[in-house]
Coordinates of C-alpha atoms in Angstrom, one line a residue:
M295 CA 0.0 0.0 0.0
P296 CA 1.4 3.5 -0.8
A297 CA 3.2 5.2 2.1
E298 CA 1.1 8.4 1.7
F299 CA -2.0 6.5 3.1
P300 CA -2.2 5.3 6.7
D301 CA -2.6 1.5 7.3
F302 CA -5.9 0.1 7.8
R303 CA -6.9 -1.1 11.2
L304 CA -8.6 -4.5 10.7
G305 CA -10.4 -6.4 13.4
S306 CA -12.4 -9.6 13.4
V307 CA -15.8 -7.7 13.3
L308 CA -16.6 -6.2 9.9
A309 CA -18.8 -3.3 11.1
T310 CA -16.5 -2.0 13.7
S311 CA -13.4 -2.4 11.5
F312 CA -15.3 -0.3 9.0
T313 CA -15.9 2.5 11.6
A314 CA -12.1 2.3 12.3
T315 CA -11.5 3.7 8.8
L316 CA -11.8 7.0 10.7
T317 CA -9.6 7.0 13.8
E318 CA -8.6 9.4 16.5
R319 CA -12.1 10.9 16.3
R320 CA -11.6 13.2 19.4
G321 CA -8.0 14.2 18.5
D322 CA -6.3 14.7 15.2
A323 CA -8.6 12.5 13.1
V324 CA -7.0 10.1 10.7
E325 CA -9.1 9.3 7.5
R326 CA -8.0 5.9 6.2
I327 CA -10.4 6.0 3.2
P328 CA -9.7 9.4 1.8
T329 CA -10.3 8.4 -1.9
P330 CA -12.5 6.1 -3.7
H331 CA -9.7 3.8 -4.6
R332 CA -8.7 3.4 -0.9
L333 CA -12.3 2.3 -0.2
V334 CA -11.9 -0.4 -2.9
D335 CA -8.7 -1.4 -1.2
W336 CA -10.4 -1.6 2.2
L337 CA -13.3 -3.6 0.8
A338 CA -10.9 -6.0 -0.9
V339 CA -8.8 -6.8 2.3
S340 CA -12.1 -7.2 4.1
G341 CA -13.4 -9.9 1.6
L342 CA -15.8 -7.6 -0.3
A343 CA -13.9 -7.0 -3.5
V344 CA -15.5 -4.5 -5.9
D345 CA -14.2 -3.3 -9.3
S346 CA -14.6 0.4 -8.7
C347 CA -15.9 3.3 -6.6
T348 CA -17.2 6.7 -7.4
D349 CA -17.0 9.8 -5.3
A350 CA -20.8 9.5 -4.6
Q351 CA -20.3 5.9 -3.5
L352 CA -17.4 7.0 -1.2
E353 CA -19.9 9.5 0.4
L354 CA -22.5 6.8 0.9
A355 CA -19.8 4.6 2.6
R356 CA -18.8 7.5 4.9
E357 CA -22.4 8.2 5.8
L358 CA -22.9 4.5 6.6
R359 CA -19.6 4.5 8.7
E360 CA -20.7 7.5 10.7
S361 CA -24.2 6.0 11.3
I362 CA -22.7 2.7 12.4
H363 CA -20.4 4.6 14.8
A364 CA -23.3 6.7 16.2
A365 CA -25.5 3.7 16.7
A366 CA -22.7 1.4 18.1
T367 CA -21.7 4.3 20.5
A368 CA -25.3 4.7 21.7
A369 CA -25.7 1.0 22.1
A370 CA -22.4 0.7 24.1
M371 CA -23.6 3.6 26.4
Q372 CA -27.0 2.0 26.6
D373 CA -28.6 5.1 25.1
A374 CA -31.5 5.3 22.6
L375 CA -30.2 4.7 19.0
P376 CA -30.2 7.8 16.9
A377 CA -33.2 7.5 14.5
S378 CA -31.2 9.0 11.5
A379 CA -28.4 6.4 12.0
V380 CA -30.8 3.6 12.2
Q381 CA -32.5 4.7 9.0
V382 CA -29.1 4.9 7.0
I383 CA -28.1 1.5 8.3
N384 CA -31.4 -0.1 7.4
E385 CA -31.4 1.6 3.9
R386 CA -27.9 0.3 3.1
S387 CA -28.7 -3.1 4.3
A388 CA -31.9 -3.3 2.1
Q389 CA -30.1 -2.0 -1.0
G390 CA -27.2 -4.5 -1.0
R391 CA -27.3 -7.8 -2.9
A392 CA -25.0 -10.4 -1.4
A393 CA -25.3 -14.0 -0.2
A394 CA -23.6 -15.7 2.8
V395 CA -21.7 -18.7 1.6
L396 CA -20.0 -21.5 3.7
T397 CA -16.4 -22.2 2.9
P398 CA -15.0 -25.9 3.0
E399 CA -13.3 -24.7 6.2
G400 CA -16.6 -24.1 7.9
E401 CA -16.4 -20.3 7.7
R402 CA -19.1 -17.8 6.5
R403 CA -17.9 -15.5 3.6
W404 CA -20.0 -13.1 1.6
R405 CA -20.4 -13.5 -2.2
L406 CA -21.3 -10.3 -3.9
S407 CA -23.2 -10.5 -7.2
S408 CA -21.2 -10.9 -10.4
A409 CA -21.7 -7.2 -11.2
S410 CA -20.7 -6.3 -7.7
C411 CA -20.8 -2.7 -6.6
V412 CA -20.0 -0.7 -3.6
E413 CA -23.7 -0.7 -2.5
D414 CA -23.6 -4.5 -2.3
A415 CA -20.6 -4.4 0.0
L416 CA -22.1 -1.6 2.1
G417 CA -25.2 -3.8 2.4
V418 CA -23.0 -6.6 4.0
I419 CA -21.4 -4.1 6.4
A420 CA -24.8 -2.7 7.4
A421 CA -26.1 -6.3 8.0
D422 CA -23.1 -7.0 10.2
A423 CA -23.7 -3.7 12.1
I424 CA -27.4 -4.8 12.6
S425 CA -26.3 -8.1 14.1
I426 CA -24.0 -6.6 16.6
I427 CA -26.1 -3.6 17.6
A428 CA -29.1 -5.9 18.0
G429 CA -27.2 -8.1 20.3
E430 CA -27.4 -11.2 18.2
R431 CA -23.7 -12.1 18.6
D432 CA -21.7 -13.2 21.6
G433 CA -19.9 -10.1 22.8
R434 CA -20.5 -6.6 23.8
L435 CA -20.1 -3.1 22.3
A436 CA -17.7 -1.0 24.1
L437 CA -15.9 2.3 23.6
C438 CA -12.1 2.6 23.5
A439 CA -10.8 4.1 26.8
S440 CA -8.4 6.5 24.9
P441 CA -9.7 10.0 25.3
T442 CA -8.6 10.8 21.7
C443 CA -10.1 7.7 20.1
R444 CA -13.3 6.6 21.8
A445 CA -13.9 4.2 18.9
A446 CA -16.7 1.7 19.2
F447 CA -15.4 -1.9 19.2
F448 CA -17.0 -5.3 19.8
D449 CA -15.4 -7.0 22.8
T450 CA -15.5 -10.8 22.5
S451 CA -12.9 -11.4 25.3
Q452 CA -13.8 -14.0 27.9
S453 CA -14.3 -11.4 30.6
R454 CA -15.9 -8.8 28.3
T455 CA -13.7 -6.1 30.0
R456 CA -11.4 -5.1 27.1
K457 CA -10.6 -1.3 27.4
W458 CA -8.9 -0.5 24.1
C459 CA -10.1 -0.8 20.5
D460 CA -6.6 -1.9 19.6
M461 CA -3.8 -2.8 22.2
N462 CA -1.1 -2.2 19.6
T463 CA -2.1 1.5 19.1
C464 CA -4.5 3.0 21.8
G465 CA -3.5 0.6 24.6
N466 CA 0.2 0.9 24.1
R467 CA -0.1 4.7 23.8
Q468 CA -2.0 4.9 27.1
K469 CA 0.3 2.5 28.9
K470 CA 3.3 4.6 27.7
A471 CA 1.7 7.8 28.9
R472 CA 1.0 6.3 32.3
F473 CA 4.6 4.9 32.5
N474 CA 6.1 8.3 31.7
A475 CA 3.8 10.1 34.1
N476 CA 4.8 7.7 36.9
R477 CA 8.5 8.0 35.9
S478 CA 8.3 11.9 36.1
K479 CA 6.6 11.6 39.5
N480 CA 9.3 9.2 41.0
P481 CA 12.7 10.1 39.4
E482 CA 15.5 7.8 40.3

């Protein structure tokens, strides 16, 4: 991937990985899909390959991303889901054409239509968001403890007490800040 673009943050849950295409929402935000081609790249590494993407489709994707983030954040905080976010998620889910298929390894994959388009891939992402926000999957929605991140993530750890969206980024950054603060309080 070109060096001018930040790396993708991929997790095991499609919908929350998609919301992670915009990170550090409360700090210096990092847009990981700044161009239509980068959305095509993200969809490909997420198993939803499409041939192309227009600027209008990129805007649809960003609208879905922000709607999922808003709904997942509300669900994690046990607040009412924003009606406008629910509407966008439902519309994208209904517009997509994809089929769940079982692999020989026993895993579910998505098969887009032969004339696959971004809307089909967004439908899969929206359907995934619906399943986690509705509580149909084993896990819980949580918000990253990093004050600059606050990303919604799906915690499937055994104790359901995970604090960070990604231990390699937010978790390590917070641990390092705590270590440095303690070191400056207690110089040797």
